[in-house]
mmCIF file of C-alpha atoms in Angstrom:
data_model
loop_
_atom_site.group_PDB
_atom_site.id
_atom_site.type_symbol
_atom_site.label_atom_id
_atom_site.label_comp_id
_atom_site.label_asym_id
_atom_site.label_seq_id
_atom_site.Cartn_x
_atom_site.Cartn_y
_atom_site.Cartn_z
ATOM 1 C CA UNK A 1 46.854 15.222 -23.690
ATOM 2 C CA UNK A 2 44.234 13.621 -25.911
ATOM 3 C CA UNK A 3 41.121 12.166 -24.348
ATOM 4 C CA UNK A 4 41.268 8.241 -23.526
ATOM 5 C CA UNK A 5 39.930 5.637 -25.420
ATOM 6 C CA UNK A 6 38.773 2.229 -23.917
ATOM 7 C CA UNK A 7 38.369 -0.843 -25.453
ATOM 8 C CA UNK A 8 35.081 -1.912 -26.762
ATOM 9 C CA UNK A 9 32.926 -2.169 -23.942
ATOM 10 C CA UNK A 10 31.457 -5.920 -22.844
ATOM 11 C CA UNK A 11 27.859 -4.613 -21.774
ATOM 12 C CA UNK A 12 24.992 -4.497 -23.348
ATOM 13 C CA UNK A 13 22.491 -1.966 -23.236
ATOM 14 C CA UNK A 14 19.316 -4.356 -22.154
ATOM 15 C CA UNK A 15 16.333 -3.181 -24.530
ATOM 16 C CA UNK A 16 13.205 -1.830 -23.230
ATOM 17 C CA UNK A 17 10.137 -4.084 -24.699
ATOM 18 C CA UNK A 18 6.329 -1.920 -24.379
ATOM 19 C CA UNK A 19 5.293 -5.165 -23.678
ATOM 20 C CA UNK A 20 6.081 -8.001 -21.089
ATOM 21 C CA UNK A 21 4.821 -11.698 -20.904
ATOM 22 C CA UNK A 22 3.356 -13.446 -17.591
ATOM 23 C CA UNK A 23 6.892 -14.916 -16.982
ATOM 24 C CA UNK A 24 8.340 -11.578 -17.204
ATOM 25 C CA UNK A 25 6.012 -9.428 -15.264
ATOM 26 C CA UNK A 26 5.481 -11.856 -12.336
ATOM 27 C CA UNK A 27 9.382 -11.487 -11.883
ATOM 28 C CA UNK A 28 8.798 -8.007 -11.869
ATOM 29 C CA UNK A 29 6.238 -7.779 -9.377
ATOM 30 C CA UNK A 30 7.344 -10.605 -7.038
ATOM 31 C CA UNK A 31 3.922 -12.711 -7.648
ATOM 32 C CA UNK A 32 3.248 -16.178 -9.108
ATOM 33 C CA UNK A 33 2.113 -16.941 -12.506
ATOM 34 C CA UNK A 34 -0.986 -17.544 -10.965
ATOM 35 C CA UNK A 35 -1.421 -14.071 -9.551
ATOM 36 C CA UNK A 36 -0.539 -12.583 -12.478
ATOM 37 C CA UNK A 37 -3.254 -14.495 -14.387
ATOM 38 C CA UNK A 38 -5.617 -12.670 -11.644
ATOM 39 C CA UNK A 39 -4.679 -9.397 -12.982
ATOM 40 C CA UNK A 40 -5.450 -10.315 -16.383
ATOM 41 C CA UNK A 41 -8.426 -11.698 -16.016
ATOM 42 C CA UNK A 42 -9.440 -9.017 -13.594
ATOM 43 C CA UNK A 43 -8.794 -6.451 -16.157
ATOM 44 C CA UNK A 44 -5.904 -4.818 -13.894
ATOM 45 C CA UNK A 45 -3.218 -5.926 -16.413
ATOM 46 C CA UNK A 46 -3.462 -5.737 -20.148
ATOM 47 C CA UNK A 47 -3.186 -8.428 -22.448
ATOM 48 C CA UNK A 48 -0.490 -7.903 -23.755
ATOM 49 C CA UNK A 49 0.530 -6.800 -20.769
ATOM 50 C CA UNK A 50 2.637 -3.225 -20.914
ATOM 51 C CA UNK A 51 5.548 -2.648 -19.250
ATOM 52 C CA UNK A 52 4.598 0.614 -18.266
ATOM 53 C CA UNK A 53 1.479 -0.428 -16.086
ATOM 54 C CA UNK A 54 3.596 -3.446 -14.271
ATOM 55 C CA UNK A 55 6.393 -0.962 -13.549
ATOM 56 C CA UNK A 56 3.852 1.044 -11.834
ATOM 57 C CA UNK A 57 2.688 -1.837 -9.610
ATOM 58 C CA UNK A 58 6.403 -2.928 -8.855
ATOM 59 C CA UNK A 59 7.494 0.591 -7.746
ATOM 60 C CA UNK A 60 4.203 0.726 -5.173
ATOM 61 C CA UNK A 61 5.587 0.433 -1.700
ATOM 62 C CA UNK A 62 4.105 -2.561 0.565
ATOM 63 C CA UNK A 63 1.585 -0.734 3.044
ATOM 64 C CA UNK A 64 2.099 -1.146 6.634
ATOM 65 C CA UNK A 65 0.200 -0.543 9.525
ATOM 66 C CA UNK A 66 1.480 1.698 12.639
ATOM 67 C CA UNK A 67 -1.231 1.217 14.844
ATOM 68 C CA UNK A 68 -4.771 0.147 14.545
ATOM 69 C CA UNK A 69 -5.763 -2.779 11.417
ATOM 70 C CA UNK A 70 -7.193 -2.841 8.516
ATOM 71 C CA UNK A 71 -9.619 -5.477 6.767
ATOM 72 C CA UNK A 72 -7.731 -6.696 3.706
ATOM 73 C CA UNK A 73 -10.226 -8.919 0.957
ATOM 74 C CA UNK A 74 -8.193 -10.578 -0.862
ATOM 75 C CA UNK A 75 -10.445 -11.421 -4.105
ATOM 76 C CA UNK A 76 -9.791 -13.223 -7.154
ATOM 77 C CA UNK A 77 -11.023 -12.503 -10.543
ATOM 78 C CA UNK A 78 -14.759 -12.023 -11.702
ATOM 79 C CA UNK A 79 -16.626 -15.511 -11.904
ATOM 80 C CA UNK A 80 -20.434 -16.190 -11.478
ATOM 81 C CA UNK A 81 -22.088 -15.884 -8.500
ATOM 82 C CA UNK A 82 -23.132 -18.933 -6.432
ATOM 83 C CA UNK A 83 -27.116 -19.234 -7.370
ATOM 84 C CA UNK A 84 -29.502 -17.852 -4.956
ATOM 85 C CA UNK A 85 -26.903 -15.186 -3.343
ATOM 86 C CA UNK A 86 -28.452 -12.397 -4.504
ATOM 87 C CA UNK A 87 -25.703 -11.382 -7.287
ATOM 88 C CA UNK A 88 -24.511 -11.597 -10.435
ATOM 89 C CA UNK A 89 -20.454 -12.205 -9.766
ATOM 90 C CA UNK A 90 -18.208 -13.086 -7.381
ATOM 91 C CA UNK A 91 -14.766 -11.716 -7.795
ATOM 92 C CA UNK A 92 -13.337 -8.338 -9.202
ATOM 93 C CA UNK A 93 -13.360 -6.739 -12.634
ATOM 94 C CA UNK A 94 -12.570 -3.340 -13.733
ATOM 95 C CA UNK A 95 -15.583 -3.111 -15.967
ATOM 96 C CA UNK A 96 -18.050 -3.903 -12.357
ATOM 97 C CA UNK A 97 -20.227 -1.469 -11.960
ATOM 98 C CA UNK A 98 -20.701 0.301 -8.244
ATOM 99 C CA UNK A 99 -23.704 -2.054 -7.699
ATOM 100 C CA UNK A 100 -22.127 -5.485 -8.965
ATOM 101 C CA UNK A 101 -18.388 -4.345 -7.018
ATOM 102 C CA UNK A 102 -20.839 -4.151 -4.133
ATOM 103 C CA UNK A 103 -22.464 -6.877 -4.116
ATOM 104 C CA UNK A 104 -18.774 -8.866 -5.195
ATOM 105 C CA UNK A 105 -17.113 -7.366 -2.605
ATOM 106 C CA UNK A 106 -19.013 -7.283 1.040
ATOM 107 C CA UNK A 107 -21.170 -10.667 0.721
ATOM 108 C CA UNK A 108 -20.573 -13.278 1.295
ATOM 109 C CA UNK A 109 -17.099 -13.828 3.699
ATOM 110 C CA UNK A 110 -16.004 -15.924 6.483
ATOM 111 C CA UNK A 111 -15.163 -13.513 9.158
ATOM 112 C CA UNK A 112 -15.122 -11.723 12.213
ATOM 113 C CA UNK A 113 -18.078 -9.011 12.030
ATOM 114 C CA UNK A 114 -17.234 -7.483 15.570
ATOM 115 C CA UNK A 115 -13.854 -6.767 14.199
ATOM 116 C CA UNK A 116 -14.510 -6.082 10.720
ATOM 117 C CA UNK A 117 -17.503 -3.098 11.805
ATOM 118 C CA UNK A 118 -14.664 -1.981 14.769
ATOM 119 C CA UNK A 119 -11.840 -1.112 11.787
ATOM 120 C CA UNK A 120 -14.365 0.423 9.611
ATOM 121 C CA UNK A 121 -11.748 0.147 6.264
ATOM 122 C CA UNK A 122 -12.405 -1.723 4.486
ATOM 123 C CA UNK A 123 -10.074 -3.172 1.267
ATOM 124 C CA UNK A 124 -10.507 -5.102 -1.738
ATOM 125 C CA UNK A 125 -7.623 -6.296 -3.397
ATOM 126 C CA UNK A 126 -6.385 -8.785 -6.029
ATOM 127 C CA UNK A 127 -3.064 -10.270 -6.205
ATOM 128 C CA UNK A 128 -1.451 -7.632 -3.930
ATOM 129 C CA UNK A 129 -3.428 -4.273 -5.560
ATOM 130 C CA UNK A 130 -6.049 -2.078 -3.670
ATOM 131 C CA UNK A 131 -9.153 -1.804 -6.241
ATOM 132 C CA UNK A 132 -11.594 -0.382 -4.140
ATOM 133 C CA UNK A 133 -11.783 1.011 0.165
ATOM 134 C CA UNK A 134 -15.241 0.491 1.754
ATOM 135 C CA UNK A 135 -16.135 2.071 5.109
ATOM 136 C CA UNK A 136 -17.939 -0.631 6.371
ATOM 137 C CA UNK A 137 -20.878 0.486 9.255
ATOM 138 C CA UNK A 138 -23.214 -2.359 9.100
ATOM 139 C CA UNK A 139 -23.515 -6.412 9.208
ATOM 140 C CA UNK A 140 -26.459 -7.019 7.479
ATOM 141 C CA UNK A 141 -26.883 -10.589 7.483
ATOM 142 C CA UNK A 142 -25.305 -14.386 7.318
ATOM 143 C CA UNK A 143 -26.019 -17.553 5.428
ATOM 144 C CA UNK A 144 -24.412 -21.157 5.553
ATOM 145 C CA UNK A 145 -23.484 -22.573 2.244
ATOM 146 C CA UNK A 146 -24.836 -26.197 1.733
ATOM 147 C CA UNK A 147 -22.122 -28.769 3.853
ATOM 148 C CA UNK A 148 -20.885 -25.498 5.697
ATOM 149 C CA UNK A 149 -20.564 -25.657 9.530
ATOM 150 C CA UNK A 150 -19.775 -21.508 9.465
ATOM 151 C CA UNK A 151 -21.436 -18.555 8.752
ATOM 152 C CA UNK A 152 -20.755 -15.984 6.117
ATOM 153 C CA UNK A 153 -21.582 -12.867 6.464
ATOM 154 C CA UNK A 154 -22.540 -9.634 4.721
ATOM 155 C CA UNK A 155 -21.541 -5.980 5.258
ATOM 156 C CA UNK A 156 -22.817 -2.595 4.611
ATOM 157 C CA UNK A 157 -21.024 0.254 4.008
ATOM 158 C CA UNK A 158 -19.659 3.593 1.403
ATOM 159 C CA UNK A 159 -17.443 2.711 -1.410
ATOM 160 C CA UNK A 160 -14.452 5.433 -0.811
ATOM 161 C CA UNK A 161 -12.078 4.658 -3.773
ATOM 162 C CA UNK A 162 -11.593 2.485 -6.626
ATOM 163 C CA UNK A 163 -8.935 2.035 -9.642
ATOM 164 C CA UNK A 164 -10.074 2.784 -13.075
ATOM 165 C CA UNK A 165 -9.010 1.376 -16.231
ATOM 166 C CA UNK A 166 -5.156 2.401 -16.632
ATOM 167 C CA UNK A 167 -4.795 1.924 -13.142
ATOM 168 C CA UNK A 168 -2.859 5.379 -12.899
ATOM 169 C CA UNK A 169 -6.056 7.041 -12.244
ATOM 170 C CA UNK A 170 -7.226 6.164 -8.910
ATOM 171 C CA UNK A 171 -10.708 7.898 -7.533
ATOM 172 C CA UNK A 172 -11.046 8.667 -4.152
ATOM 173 C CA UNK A 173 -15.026 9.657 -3.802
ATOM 174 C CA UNK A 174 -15.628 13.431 -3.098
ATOM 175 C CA UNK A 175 -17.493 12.450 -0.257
ATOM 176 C CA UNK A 176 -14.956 10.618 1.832
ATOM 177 C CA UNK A 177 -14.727 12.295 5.129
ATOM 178 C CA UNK A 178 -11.356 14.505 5.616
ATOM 179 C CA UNK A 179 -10.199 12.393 8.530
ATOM 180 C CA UNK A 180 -9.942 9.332 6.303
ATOM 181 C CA UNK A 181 -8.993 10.581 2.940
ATOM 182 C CA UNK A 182 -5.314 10.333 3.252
ATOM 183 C CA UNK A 183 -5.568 7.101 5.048
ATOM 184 C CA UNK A 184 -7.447 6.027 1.767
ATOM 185 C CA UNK A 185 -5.318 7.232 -0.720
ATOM 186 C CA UNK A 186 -2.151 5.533 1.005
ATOM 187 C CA UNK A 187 -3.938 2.179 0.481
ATOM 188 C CA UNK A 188 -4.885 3.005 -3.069
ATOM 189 C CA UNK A 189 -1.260 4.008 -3.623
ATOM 190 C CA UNK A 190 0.627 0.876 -2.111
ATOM 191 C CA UNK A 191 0.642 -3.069 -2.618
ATOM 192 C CA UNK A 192 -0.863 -4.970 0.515
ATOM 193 C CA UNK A 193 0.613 -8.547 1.265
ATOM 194 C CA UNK A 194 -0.735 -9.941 4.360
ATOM 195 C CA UNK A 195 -1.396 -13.954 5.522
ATOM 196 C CA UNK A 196 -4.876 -15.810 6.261
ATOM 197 C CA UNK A 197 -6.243 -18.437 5.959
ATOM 198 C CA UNK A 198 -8.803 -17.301 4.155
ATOM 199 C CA UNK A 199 -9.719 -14.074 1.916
ATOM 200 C CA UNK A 200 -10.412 -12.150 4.550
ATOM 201 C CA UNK A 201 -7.456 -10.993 6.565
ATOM 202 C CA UNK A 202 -6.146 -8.512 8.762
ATOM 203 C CA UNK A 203 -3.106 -6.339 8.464
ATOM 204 C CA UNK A 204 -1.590 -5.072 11.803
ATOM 205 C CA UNK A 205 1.593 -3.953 13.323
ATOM 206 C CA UNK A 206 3.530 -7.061 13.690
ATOM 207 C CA UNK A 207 3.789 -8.151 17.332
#
């Protein structure tokens, strides 16, 4: 018996683009237009932005926490620095270098600095993606911005990991103790979306 034919099929193979725009890759990753724009300016996303590195995002798993918490800085792209902080930038770029993501990343928050020394990670993200893990062991100081009625505070602590250009290489620090290094590159690894008021937040087992 001969082999069967079909008619002429109705679907369409759906073409594969290198590149995607803002509409398109924020419907990939689940995030506004807005947060998208983040990880342009942020140098996280290309412009044009390739399919390749927003597939790599979307197929992250969302991190969740077991037991314990973890500080979550949720930070927006690199912008200048309030005058008389002490820094260059606020905000996140890839291009920062260890001294300016320092100073960007633990100065100065609204938070908690009993509970933020207590859970000792520390994590910087933008629009969902980990780009750096402190271990934060010190709180180093507090200021009031003019017409503030609370303090922001300043941490201390050793950078662990950050993402590099091409975000597929992700550096967890030789020195990062053995007890934390898998914890660290789980974070690196994943997406974190978690709710505040604020940039600081805190992700937990949900009660």
């Amino acid at each position: 018996m001969p082999l069967p034919v079909f008619p002429a099929s109705s679907r369409r193979k759906q073409a594969v683009t290198a590149t995607l725009t803002r509409n398109e890759a924020a419907a990939r990753l689940g995030l506004s237009l807005a947060l998208v724009d983040k990880l342009r300016r942020s140098g996280i996303l290309e412009t044009p932005t390739l399919t390749a590195t927003v597939d790599q995002l979307a197929a992250r798993p969302l991190l969740s926490v077991l037991e314990g918490e973890l500080t979550v800085l949720r930070i927006d792209a690199r912008t200048a620095a309030y005058p008389g902080e002490g820094r260059q930038y606020m905000g996140f770029h890839i291009e920062h270098t260890a001294a300016q993501l320092e100073a960007a990343s633990l100065r100065w928050w609204r938070s908690e600095p009993a509970r933020v020394l207590d859970n000792q990670l520390f994590t910087v993200t933008v629009s969902t993606v980990p780009v750096a893990v402190y271990r934060v062991s010190t709180h180093l100081g507090s200021i009031y911005r003019e017409g503030e009625d609370q303090p922001r505070h300043h941490y201390g602590g050793t950078l662990l990991a950050l993402i590099h250009p091409g975000i597929a290489e992700i550096k967890v620090l030789p020195d990062t103790p053995d007890h934390l290094r898998d914890r660290v590159e789980q974070i690196m690894s994943s997406r974190i979306e978690v709710s505040s008021g604020g940039p600081i937040a805190y992700l937990h087992r949900p009660s």
